[in-house]
Amino acid sequence: MIKEKTFEEVPVKQLNILAKNNITTYEDLLNFLPRAYKDFRLEYRKPCSDAIGKLVCITASVISVSEKWNTRKITKIRLKADDVIFYTYIFGKYNPYSSIITEARRYDKKIAVWGTLLYSEDFGYSIMQPDFICEEARKREFLKIVPIYKKFRGITNETMLGLVKTALKTCEIKELDKKKLEEAGFTLPETKESYENLHHPEDLNLTPYEKRIRFNKLYDFASRMAERNSKEAKGTTVILNKFDVVKDIVKNLPYELTEDQRKHLNHITEEIKSGRRADALLQGDVGCGKTMVAILLLFEMAENGYQGVIMAPTSILAKQHYSQIKELGDKYHITTAYLDGSTKAAEKKSIYKGLASGEIKIVVGTHSLTNSGIQYGNLGIVIIDEEHRFGVEQRNALLSHAEKGVNTVVMSATPMPRTIAGVLHGNNTEILDIHTMPANRLPIKTAVCNSDESVMDFIEKQIADGRQAYIICPLIEGAAEEEESPVLDIRSLNETVLLYQRRFEPFYHVKGLNGQMSAQEMEDTINDFAENKIQILISTTVVEVGVNVPNATVM
């Protein structure tokens, strides 16, 4: 909306200072809004109780000037306004008002002093370190609101005011159609008027002008995103026309798909069938069925001759996904593979070959799937589970296939600000929410309890009924006593394991799980828990919320 123009006739030194602070055009200057305002309009004939604590202007005669040194130089000026004596103190070696004060005293002229008026029983009225002093004849020039800008070394506030004044004269501001704005429900002042009032206000009711500038920024952002998205390729070459396998999988599930699962599966499928590239964030609470939607999309691709990738943040979760997918793959003669950091070199080579030829239709794994050496024969979809757990580069390495028209779905129960920012700044990513939960699912009950005995009694009843329990701890070991830590009073995993072993062993098996264990130890522990060889699993947050042990009823 502003025709950008670079600086003219600005000294090189100032240009460099501004450039270091990302101010390179007059448009940047206009958007460099004051951090505060000082209201110099309040004028009093003389010091009085009403003015105490206020920023005021008082016109007075200079009676005397004295200087003394303490830790620094102090200039003390004795003044008289009407019949009231007061003082102003200027601190520092350099007194910027020295010539004005000297001339006023010599020729018996009055001066105008601006500052916050103070009062004490011992010293009477005073203004410490005045904001400004000028000759009485010029005071009308300064009875106004003064914008205060962020300080840059080498550029004074007065210099910045001058630069902004030039910017207001120089910039060509193209206004949006006022009638269209009003029709859309926006009653706002014009942009030029807003900048003028924010940089040179006549009163401090600036809210409408601040709203206008914020609106402009949002409008510019939305316009750039729309322009960017209009230029991006949104198409896909994937053709879907076979759905027998997916229908059979759904038909043989031990439960009905929820309304939201069906809706989002159909929506993504229809997007692809219409030639548009699917790009979605599939989000919903733990247990809502995001993974099943992903699995059905993978088999939909495979049935139609395309490959699919699903990446999870940990091998525990990835192997759980693979177990489900391999069982279905074997049933429908669809080749699947699993890849993580522990995959042997020979097996890895074979998987790479199968992916390049297109023989392997579905590959499941961890961040190993981002390896630049992997080539796909006919990739149709990329799915990332627990997307927020991956680094930016890991995520982007896999999603870079989207540039070639590959469909993408990211899943998360807890999307982070980075994820949402990706949706805002990305390639038309859709947010698909799964609200409905599977039928016959028992409601989750949450309770707060400060008694270990009560908690353990409850867990024991659940285990006696054949169930299992998770206990989650924030620390593996206790914080050192000498450390100033906000978690000193929180019981560690090791302490919790001992507490529960004393209560439940040898009748029930208690085991700890943490990130310092080897991958094999972690896998064996999770498998033992899944098989109910361990009744109480005490873990740090390394255990994935998506790890599926239906028999565990307490966390």
Coordinates of C-alpha atoms in Angstrom, one line a residue:
M1 CA 0.0 0.0 0.0
I2 CA 3.1 2.3 0.3
K3 CA 5.2 2.9 -2.7
E4 CA 8.6 2.1 -1.3
K5 CA 11.4 4.6 -1.7
T6 CA 14.9 4.5 -0.3
F7 CA 16.5 7.4 1.6
E8 CA 17.7 10.6 -0.1
E9 CA 20.0 13.2 1.4
V10 CA 20.5 11.2 4.7
P11 CA 24.1 11.3 6.0
V12 CA 26.0 8.0 5.4
K13 CA 26.6 7.5 9.2
Q14 CA 22.9 7.7 9.9
L15 CA 22.1 5.4 7.0
N16 CA 24.5 2.8 8.4
I17 CA 22.9 3.0 11.9
L18 CA 19.4 2.7 10.5
A19 CA 20.4 -0.2 8.2
K20 CA 21.8 -2.2 11.1
N21 CA 18.4 -1.9 12.7
N22 CA 16.6 -3.1 9.5
I23 CA 15.4 0.4 8.5
T24 CA 16.4 0.9 4.8
T25 CA 13.4 2.7 3.3
Y26 CA 11.0 5.5 4.2
E27 CA 8.3 2.8 4.5
D28 CA 10.4 1.2 7.2
L29 CA 10.6 4.5 9.0
L30 CA 6.8 5.0 8.9
N31 CA 6.4 1.6 10.5
F32 CA 9.0 2.3 13.1
L33 CA 6.4 3.6 15.5
P34 CA 7.2 5.5 18.8
R35 CA 7.7 3.3 21.8
A36 CA 6.0 6.0 24.0
Y37 CA 4.7 9.6 24.1
K38 CA 5.5 12.5 26.4
D39 CA 2.7 15.0 26.9
F40 CA 4.3 18.5 27.2
R41 CA 0.9 20.3 27.0
L42 CA 0.2 20.7 30.7
E43 CA 1.1 24.3 31.7
Y44 CA 1.1 25.9 35.2
R45 CA 1.7 29.5 36.2
K46 CA 3.6 28.4 39.3
P47 CA 4.3 25.2 41.3
C48 CA 1.3 24.1 43.3
S49 CA 0.0 20.9 45.0
D50 CA -2.2 20.0 42.0
A51 CA 0.9 19.7 39.8
I52 CA 3.0 17.4 42.1
G53 CA 4.0 14.2 40.2
K54 CA 2.9 15.6 36.8
L55 CA 4.9 16.5 33.7
V56 CA 4.4 20.2 33.6
C57 CA 5.6 23.4 31.9
I58 CA 6.3 26.3 34.3
T59 CA 7.5 29.8 33.1
A60 CA 10.0 31.4 35.6
S61 CA 12.8 33.9 36.2
V62 CA 16.3 32.7 36.9
I63 CA 17.5 33.9 40.3
S64 CA 20.8 32.1 40.7
V65 CA 22.9 29.3 39.3
S66 CA 25.4 27.2 41.3
E67 CA 27.5 24.1 40.5
K68 CA 29.0 21.5 42.8
W69 CA 30.6 18.0 42.4
N70 CA 29.6 15.0 44.2
T71 CA 30.2 11.8 42.3
R72 CA 29.3 13.9 39.3
K73 CA 28.6 17.5 38.4
I74 CA 25.3 19.0 39.6
T75 CA 24.0 22.3 38.3
K76 CA 21.4 23.8 40.7
I77 CA 19.2 26.6 39.3
R78 CA 17.0 28.7 41.6
L79 CA 13.8 29.9 39.9
K80 CA 10.8 32.1 40.7
A81 CA 7.4 31.7 39.2
D82 CA 5.0 34.4 40.4
D83 CA 5.7 34.4 44.1
V84 CA 6.9 30.7 44.4
I85 CA 10.6 29.7 44.6
F86 CA 11.5 26.3 43.2
Y87 CA 14.7 24.6 41.9
T88 CA 15.7 22.5 39.0
Y89 CA 18.8 20.3 39.0
I90 CA 20.8 19.2 35.9
F91 CA 23.1 16.3 36.4
G92 CA 26.2 15.7 34.3
K93 CA 29.3 17.5 33.0
Y94 CA 27.5 18.9 30.0
N95 CA 24.6 21.3 30.5
P96 CA 22.7 21.6 27.2
Y97 CA 20.7 24.6 28.4
S98 CA 23.7 26.6 29.7
S99 CA 23.5 29.4 27.1
I100 CA 19.7 29.8 27.5
I101 CA 20.0 30.1 31.3
T102 CA 23.0 32.5 31.2
E103 CA 21.2 34.8 28.7
A104 CA 17.9 34.7 30.7
R105 CA 19.8 35.7 33.9
R106 CA 21.8 38.4 32.2
Y107 CA 19.0 40.1 30.4
D108 CA 16.3 39.3 33.0
K109 CA 14.3 37.1 30.6
K110 CA 12.0 34.3 31.5
I111 CA 12.5 30.6 30.6
A112 CA 10.0 27.7 30.2
V113 CA 11.0 24.6 32.1
W114 CA 9.4 21.2 31.5
G115 CA 9.7 18.3 33.9
T116 CA 8.0 16.2 36.6
L117 CA 7.3 18.4 39.6
L118 CA 8.4 17.1 43.0
Y119 CA 7.8 18.4 46.5
S120 CA 9.4 17.7 49.9
E121 CA 9.1 19.5 53.3
D122 CA 12.8 20.1 53.5
F123 CA 13.5 21.4 49.9
G124 CA 10.1 22.6 48.7
Y125 CA 9.2 22.3 45.0
S126 CA 11.8 21.0 42.5
I127 CA 12.2 19.6 39.0
M128 CA 15.1 17.0 38.8
Q129 CA 16.8 16.7 35.4
P130 CA 14.3 18.7 33.3
D131 CA 13.0 17.2 30.1
F132 CA 13.4 20.5 28.3
I133 CA 14.2 24.2 28.8
C134 CA 13.7 27.0 26.3
E135 CA 13.2 30.8 26.1
E136 CA 9.7 32.0 27.1
A137 CA 9.1 33.4 23.6
R138 CA 9.4 30.0 22.1
K139 CA 7.4 27.9 24.5
R140 CA 4.3 27.6 22.3
E141 CA 6.4 25.6 19.9
F142 CA 7.0 22.9 22.5
L143 CA 3.6 22.7 24.2
K144 CA 2.7 19.5 22.4
I145 CA 2.9 15.7 22.5
V146 CA 6.3 14.4 21.6
P147 CA 6.8 10.9 20.3
I148 CA 9.7 8.9 21.9
Y149 CA 11.5 6.5 19.7
K150 CA 13.7 3.5 20.5
K151 CA 17.2 4.9 21.0
F152 CA 20.0 4.1 18.5
R153 CA 23.5 5.2 19.4
G154 CA 24.3 8.1 17.0
I155 CA 20.7 9.1 16.3
T156 CA 18.9 11.4 18.7
N157 CA 15.1 11.5 19.2
E158 CA 15.0 14.9 17.4
T159 CA 16.9 13.4 14.4
M160 CA 14.4 10.5 14.2
L161 CA 11.5 13.0 14.3
G162 CA 13.0 14.8 11.3
L163 CA 13.6 11.6 9.4
V164 CA 10.0 10.5 10.0
K165 CA 8.7 13.9 9.0
T166 CA 10.6 13.5 5.6
A167 CA 9.1 10.0 5.3
L168 CA 5.6 11.3 5.7
K169 CA 6.2 13.9 2.9
T170 CA 8.0 11.4 0.6
C171 CA 6.0 8.2 0.8
E172 CA 3.1 7.7 -1.7
I173 CA 0.4 5.9 0.2
K174 CA -2.2 4.1 -1.8
E175 CA -5.4 3.8 0.2
L176 CA -7.7 0.7 0.1
D177 CA -11.2 1.3 -1.1
K178 CA -13.0 2.8 1.9
K179 CA -16.5 1.6 0.8
K180 CA -15.3 -2.0 0.4
L181 CA -13.8 -1.9 3.9
E182 CA -17.0 -0.6 5.4
E183 CA -19.0 -3.2 3.5
A184 CA -16.7 -5.8 5.1
G185 CA -17.4 -4.4 8.5
F186 CA -14.2 -2.3 9.0
T187 CA -14.6 1.4 9.9
L188 CA -11.1 2.6 10.1
P189 CA -9.2 5.9 9.5
E190 CA -7.1 6.2 6.4
T191 CA -3.5 4.9 6.4
K192 CA -1.9 8.3 5.8
E193 CA -4.0 9.9 8.6
S194 CA -3.0 7.0 10.9
Y195 CA 0.7 7.4 10.3
E196 CA 0.5 11.2 10.8
N197 CA -1.4 10.8 14.1
L198 CA 0.9 8.1 15.4
H199 CA 4.1 10.1 14.6
H200 CA 2.7 13.6 15.4
P201 CA -0.3 13.1 17.7
E202 CA -2.5 16.0 18.7
D203 CA -4.1 13.9 21.5
L204 CA -3.4 10.5 23.1
N205 CA -6.5 8.6 21.8
L206 CA -4.5 6.7 19.3
T207 CA -6.3 3.3 19.3
P208 CA -8.1 3.8 15.9
Y209 CA -4.8 4.6 14.2
E210 CA -3.0 1.7 15.8
K211 CA -5.9 -0.6 14.7
R212 CA -5.5 0.7 11.1
I213 CA -1.8 -0.1 11.0
R214 CA -2.3 -3.6 12.4
F215 CA -5.1 -4.1 9.9
N216 CA -2.7 -3.1 7.1
K217 CA 0.0 -5.5 8.2
L218 CA -2.5 -8.4 8.3
Y219 CA -3.9 -7.4 4.9
D220 CA -0.4 -7.3 3.4
F221 CA 0.4 -10.7 4.9
A222 CA -2.8 -12.2 3.6
S223 CA -2.3 -10.7 0.1
R224 CA 1.3 -12.0 -0.1
M225 CA 0.1 -15.5 1.0
A226 CA -2.7 -15.4 -1.6
E227 CA -0.2 -14.4 -4.3
R228 CA 2.3 -17.0 -3.2
N229 CA -0.3 -19.7 -3.1
S230 CA -1.7 -18.8 -6.5
K231 CA 1.8 -19.3 -8.0
E232 CA 2.4 -22.7 -6.4
A233 CA 1.6 -26.0 -8.1
K234 CA -1.2 -27.6 -6.2
G235 CA -1.8 -30.5 -8.6
T236 CA -0.9 -34.1 -8.2
T237 CA -0.4 -36.8 -10.9
V238 CA -1.7 -39.5 -8.5
I239 CA -4.8 -41.3 -9.9
L240 CA -7.0 -43.2 -7.6
N241 CA -9.7 -45.5 -9.0
K242 CA -9.3 -48.8 -7.0
F243 CA -10.7 -49.0 -3.4
D244 CA -11.4 -52.8 -2.9
V245 CA -8.6 -53.3 -0.4
V246 CA -9.5 -50.3 1.7
K247 CA -13.2 -51.3 1.7
D248 CA -12.2 -54.8 2.8
I249 CA -9.9 -53.5 5.6
V250 CA -12.7 -51.2 6.9
K251 CA -15.3 -54.0 6.7
N252 CA -13.1 -56.4 8.8
L253 CA -12.1 -53.9 11.5
P254 CA -13.3 -55.0 14.9
Y255 CA -14.9 -51.6 15.3
E256 CA -16.8 -49.0 13.2
L257 CA -14.8 -45.9 11.9
T258 CA -16.0 -42.8 13.6
E259 CA -17.9 -40.1 11.6
D260 CA -14.8 -37.8 11.6
Q261 CA -12.5 -40.6 10.5
R262 CA -14.7 -41.4 7.5
K263 CA -15.2 -37.7 6.7
H264 CA -11.5 -36.9 6.6
L265 CA -10.5 -40.1 4.8
N266 CA -13.1 -39.4 2.1
H267 CA -12.1 -35.7 1.9
I268 CA -8.4 -36.4 1.4
T269 CA -9.3 -39.1 -1.2
E270 CA -11.6 -36.8 -3.1
E271 CA -9.0 -34.0 -3.1
I272 CA -6.5 -36.4 -4.8
K273 CA -9.1 -37.8 -7.2
S274 CA -9.9 -34.3 -8.4
G275 CA -6.2 -33.7 -9.2
R276 CA -5.5 -31.4 -6.3
R277 CA -2.5 -32.3 -4.0
A278 CA -3.6 -33.2 -0.5
D279 CA -1.8 -31.2 2.2
A280 CA -3.3 -31.7 5.6
L281 CA -2.7 -31.4 9.3
L282 CA -4.7 -34.2 10.9
Q283 CA -5.1 -33.4 14.6
G284 CA -7.1 -34.9 17.4
D285 CA -6.8 -36.2 20.9
V286 CA -4.9 -39.4 21.8
G287 CA -7.0 -42.4 20.8
C288 CA -9.2 -40.6 18.3
G289 CA -8.1 -42.8 15.4
K290 CA -5.6 -40.6 13.4
T291 CA -3.3 -43.6 12.8
M292 CA -6.1 -45.7 11.2
V293 CA -6.9 -42.9 8.8
A294 CA -3.2 -42.8 7.9
I295 CA -3.0 -46.6 7.4
L296 CA -6.1 -46.6 5.1
L297 CA -4.5 -43.8 3.0
L298 CA -1.3 -45.8 2.7
F299 CA -3.2 -48.9 1.5
E300 CA -5.3 -46.8 -0.9
M301 CA -2.1 -45.6 -2.5
A302 CA -0.6 -49.1 -2.6
E303 CA -3.7 -50.6 -4.2
N304 CA -3.4 -48.0 -7.0
G305 CA 0.3 -48.7 -7.6
Y306 CA 1.8 -45.9 -5.6
Q307 CA 4.2 -45.9 -2.6
G308 CA 3.6 -44.4 0.8
V309 CA 5.8 -43.4 3.7
I310 CA 5.0 -43.0 7.4
M311 CA 7.6 -41.6 9.7
A312 CA 7.3 -41.7 13.5
P313 CA 9.7 -40.0 16.1
T314 CA 10.7 -43.1 18.0
S315 CA 11.4 -46.7 17.0
I316 CA 8.8 -47.8 19.7
L317 CA 6.0 -46.0 17.9
A318 CA 7.3 -46.8 14.4
K319 CA 7.4 -50.5 15.1
Q320 CA 3.9 -50.4 16.6
H321 CA 2.7 -48.8 13.3
Y322 CA 4.7 -51.4 11.3
S323 CA 3.3 -54.3 13.2
Q324 CA -0.3 -53.3 12.1
I325 CA 0.7 -52.4 8.6
K326 CA 2.8 -55.6 7.9
E327 CA -0.1 -57.8 9.1
L328 CA -2.4 -56.1 6.6
G329 CA 0.3 -56.0 3.9
D330 CA 0.8 -59.7 4.2
K331 CA -2.9 -60.4 4.0
Y332 CA -3.4 -58.3 0.8
H333 CA 0.0 -59.2 -0.8
I334 CA 1.3 -55.6 -0.5
T335 CA 5.1 -55.4 0.1
T336 CA 6.0 -53.4 3.3
A337 CA 9.3 -52.5 4.9
Y338 CA 10.7 -51.1 8.2
L339 CA 13.7 -48.8 8.4
D340 CA 15.4 -47.2 11.4
G341 CA 18.9 -46.5 12.7
S342 CA 19.4 -50.1 13.9
T343 CA 18.6 -51.6 10.4
K344 CA 21.6 -53.7 9.3
A345 CA 23.5 -52.5 6.2
A346 CA 22.6 -55.4 4.0
E347 CA 18.9 -55.1 4.8
K348 CA 19.1 -51.3 4.3
K349 CA 20.6 -51.8 0.9
S350 CA 17.8 -54.2 0.0
I351 CA 15.1 -51.7 1.2
Y352 CA 16.7 -48.9 -0.8
K353 CA 16.6 -51.1 -3.9
G354 CA 13.0 -52.0 -3.3
L355 CA 11.9 -48.4 -2.8
A356 CA 13.8 -47.3 -6.0
S357 CA 12.2 -50.0 -8.1
G358 CA 8.7 -49.3 -6.6
E359 CA 8.5 -53.0 -5.4
I360 CA 8.1 -51.8 -1.8
K361 CA 4.8 -50.0 -1.5
I362 CA 4.7 -49.0 2.1
V363 CA 7.8 -48.1 4.2
V364 CA 7.6 -47.3 8.0
G365 CA 10.4 -45.8 10.0
T366 CA 12.0 -43.1 12.0
H367 CA 14.1 -40.1 10.9
S368 CA 16.2 -42.6 8.9
L369 CA 13.6 -42.1 6.2
T370 CA 15.0 -38.6 5.6
N371 CA 18.3 -40.0 4.3
S372 CA 19.2 -38.3 1.0
G373 CA 20.2 -41.7 -0.5
I374 CA 16.7 -42.9 -0.6
Q375 CA 15.0 -42.8 -4.0
Y376 CA 11.3 -43.7 -4.6
G377 CA 10.0 -45.3 -7.7
N378 CA 6.5 -43.9 -7.5
L379 CA 5.8 -42.0 -4.3
G380 CA 2.2 -41.0 -3.7
I381 CA 2.0 -39.9 -0.1
V382 CA 4.1 -38.9 2.9
I383 CA 2.7 -39.1 6.4
I384 CA 4.5 -37.8 9.5
D385 CA 3.2 -38.9 12.9
E386 CA 3.8 -36.8 16.0
E387 CA 5.1 -34.1 13.6
H388 CA 6.1 -31.7 16.4
R389 CA 8.7 -34.1 17.7
F390 CA 10.9 -33.8 14.6
G391 CA 13.5 -31.1 13.9
V392 CA 12.8 -28.6 11.1
E393 CA 15.4 -30.2 8.8
Q394 CA 14.2 -33.7 9.4
R395 CA 10.6 -32.7 8.6
N396 CA 11.5 -30.7 5.6
A397 CA 13.7 -33.4 4.1
L398 CA 10.7 -35.7 3.9
L399 CA 8.1 -33.1 2.9
S400 CA 10.3 -31.8 0.1
H401 CA 8.7 -34.5 -2.0
A402 CA 5.6 -32.3 -2.0
E403 CA 7.2 -30.1 -4.6
K404 CA 6.8 -33.0 -7.0
G405 CA 3.1 -33.3 -6.4
V406 CA 3.3 -35.9 -3.6
N407 CA 0.5 -35.7 -1.1
T408 CA 1.3 -34.9 2.5
V409 CA -0.4 -35.5 5.8
V410 CA 1.1 -34.6 9.2
M411 CA -0.5 -35.8 12.4
S412 CA -0.4 -34.5 15.9
A413 CA -2.3 -34.6 19.2
T414 CA -0.5 -31.5 20.4
P415 CA 0.4 -29.3 17.5
M416 CA 3.1 -26.7 18.6
P417 CA 3.2 -23.1 17.6
R418 CA 5.7 -24.1 14.9
T419 CA 3.2 -26.5 13.4
I420 CA 0.5 -23.8 13.3
A421 CA 3.0 -21.3 11.9
G422 CA 3.7 -23.9 9.2
V423 CA 0.0 -24.0 8.4
L424 CA -0.1 -20.2 8.1
H425 CA 3.0 -19.7 6.0
G426 CA 2.8 -23.0 4.1
N427 CA 1.2 -24.3 1.0
N428 CA -2.5 -24.2 1.8
T429 CA -2.2 -26.8 4.5
E430 CA -5.7 -27.8 5.7
I431 CA -6.5 -28.4 9.4
L432 CA -8.6 -31.5 9.8
D433 CA -9.9 -32.1 13.3
I434 CA -11.0 -35.5 14.6
H435 CA -13.5 -34.7 17.4
T436 CA -15.5 -37.9 17.6
M437 CA -14.0 -40.8 19.6
P438 CA -14.5 -44.5 18.9
A439 CA -17.8 -46.0 20.0
N440 CA -18.0 -47.8 23.3
R441 CA -14.9 -46.1 24.6
L442 CA -15.1 -45.5 28.4
P443 CA -14.8 -41.9 29.5
I444 CA -11.5 -40.8 30.8
K445 CA -11.6 -39.8 34.5
T446 CA -9.0 -37.3 35.8
A447 CA -8.3 -36.9 39.5
V448 CA -5.8 -35.0 41.7
C449 CA -4.4 -37.0 44.7
N450 CA -1.6 -36.1 47.1
S451 CA -1.5 -39.5 48.8
D452 CA 0.8 -42.2 47.5
E453 CA -1.1 -44.8 49.5
S454 CA -4.4 -43.9 47.9
V455 CA -2.9 -44.0 44.4
M456 CA -1.2 -47.3 45.0
D457 CA -4.4 -48.8 46.5
F458 CA -6.3 -47.8 43.4
I459 CA -3.6 -49.2 41.1
E460 CA -3.6 -52.5 43.1
K461 CA -7.3 -52.9 42.5
Q462 CA -6.9 -52.4 38.7
I463 CA -4.0 -54.9 38.6
A464 CA -6.0 -57.4 40.6
D465 CA -8.7 -57.1 37.8
G466 CA -6.0 -58.0 35.3
R467 CA -5.2 -54.4 34.2
Q468 CA -1.9 -52.5 34.0
A469 CA -0.6 -49.0 34.9
Y470 CA 1.8 -46.4 33.6
I471 CA 3.6 -44.0 36.1
I472 CA 5.2 -41.0 34.4
C473 CA 8.1 -39.1 36.1
P474 CA 9.8 -35.9 34.9
L475 CA 13.4 -36.9 36.0
I476 CA 15.5 -40.1 35.9
E477 CA 17.5 -39.1 39.0
G478 CA 16.9 -36.5 41.7
A479 CA 18.3 -33.0 41.3
A480 CA 21.5 -32.3 43.2
E481 CA 20.8 -30.8 46.6
E482 CA 23.0 -27.8 46.1
E483 CA 21.4 -26.9 42.8
E484 CA 18.8 -24.1 42.7
S485 CA 16.2 -26.1 40.9
P486 CA 12.4 -25.7 40.7
V487 CA 12.1 -29.6 40.7
L488 CA 14.0 -30.4 43.9
D489 CA 10.8 -31.6 45.5
I490 CA 9.7 -33.8 42.6
R491 CA 10.3 -37.5 43.0
S492 CA 12.6 -39.0 40.4
L493 CA 12.0 -42.2 38.3
N494 CA 14.6 -44.2 40.3
E495 CA 13.0 -43.2 43.6
T496 CA 9.5 -44.0 42.3
V497 CA 10.7 -47.5 41.0
L498 CA 12.0 -48.3 44.5
L499 CA 8.8 -47.0 46.2
Y500 CA 6.5 -49.2 43.9
Q501 CA 8.8 -52.2 44.1
R502 CA 8.6 -52.1 47.9
R503 CA 4.8 -52.1 47.7
F504 CA 4.1 -54.5 44.8
E505 CA 7.1 -56.9 44.3
P506 CA 7.2 -59.9 44.1
F507 CA 3.4 -60.3 43.5
Y508 CA 3.4 -57.8 40.6
H509 CA 6.3 -56.8 38.3
V510 CA 7.5 -53.2 38.3
K511 CA 10.0 -51.9 35.7
G512 CA 11.5 -48.5 34.9
L513 CA 11.9 -47.1 31.3
N514 CA 14.0 -44.1 30.3
G515 CA 16.0 -42.6 27.5
Q516 CA 19.4 -43.6 28.8
M517 CA 18.6 -47.3 28.2
S518 CA 19.7 -48.9 24.9
A519 CA 17.2 -49.2 22.1
Q520 CA 17.1 -53.0 22.6
E521 CA 16.4 -52.6 26.4
M522 CA 13.6 -50.1 25.7
E523 CA 12.0 -52.3 23.0
D524 CA 12.2 -55.4 25.3
T525 CA 10.6 -53.4 28.2
I526 CA 7.8 -52.1 26.0
N527 CA 7.2 -55.6 24.5
D528 CA 7.1 -57.1 28.0
F529 CA 4.6 -54.4 29.1
A530 CA 2.5 -55.0 26.0
E531 CA 2.4 -58.8 26.9
N532 CA 1.5 -58.1 30.5
K533 CA 4.8 -59.5 31.8
I534 CA 5.2 -56.1 33.5
Q535 CA 2.2 -54.8 35.4
I536 CA 3.5 -51.3 36.4
L537 CA 5.7 -49.4 33.9
I538 CA 7.4 -46.4 35.5
S539 CA 8.8 -44.2 32.7
T540 CA 9.9 -40.7 31.8
T541 CA 8.2 -38.9 28.9
V542 CA 10.3 -41.1 26.5
V543 CA 7.3 -43.5 26.4
E544 CA 5.1 -42.3 23.6
V545 CA 1.5 -41.4 24.3
G546 CA 0.7 -43.2 21.0
V547 CA 2.1 -46.6 22.3
N548 CA -0.9 -48.8 22.2
V549 CA -1.3 -51.1 25.3
P550 CA -5.1 -51.3 25.6
N551 CA -4.9 -53.4 28.8
A552 CA -3.3 -50.4 30.7
T553 CA -6.1 -48.5 32.3
V554 CA -4.2 -46.1 34.7
M555 CA -1.7 -43.4 34.0

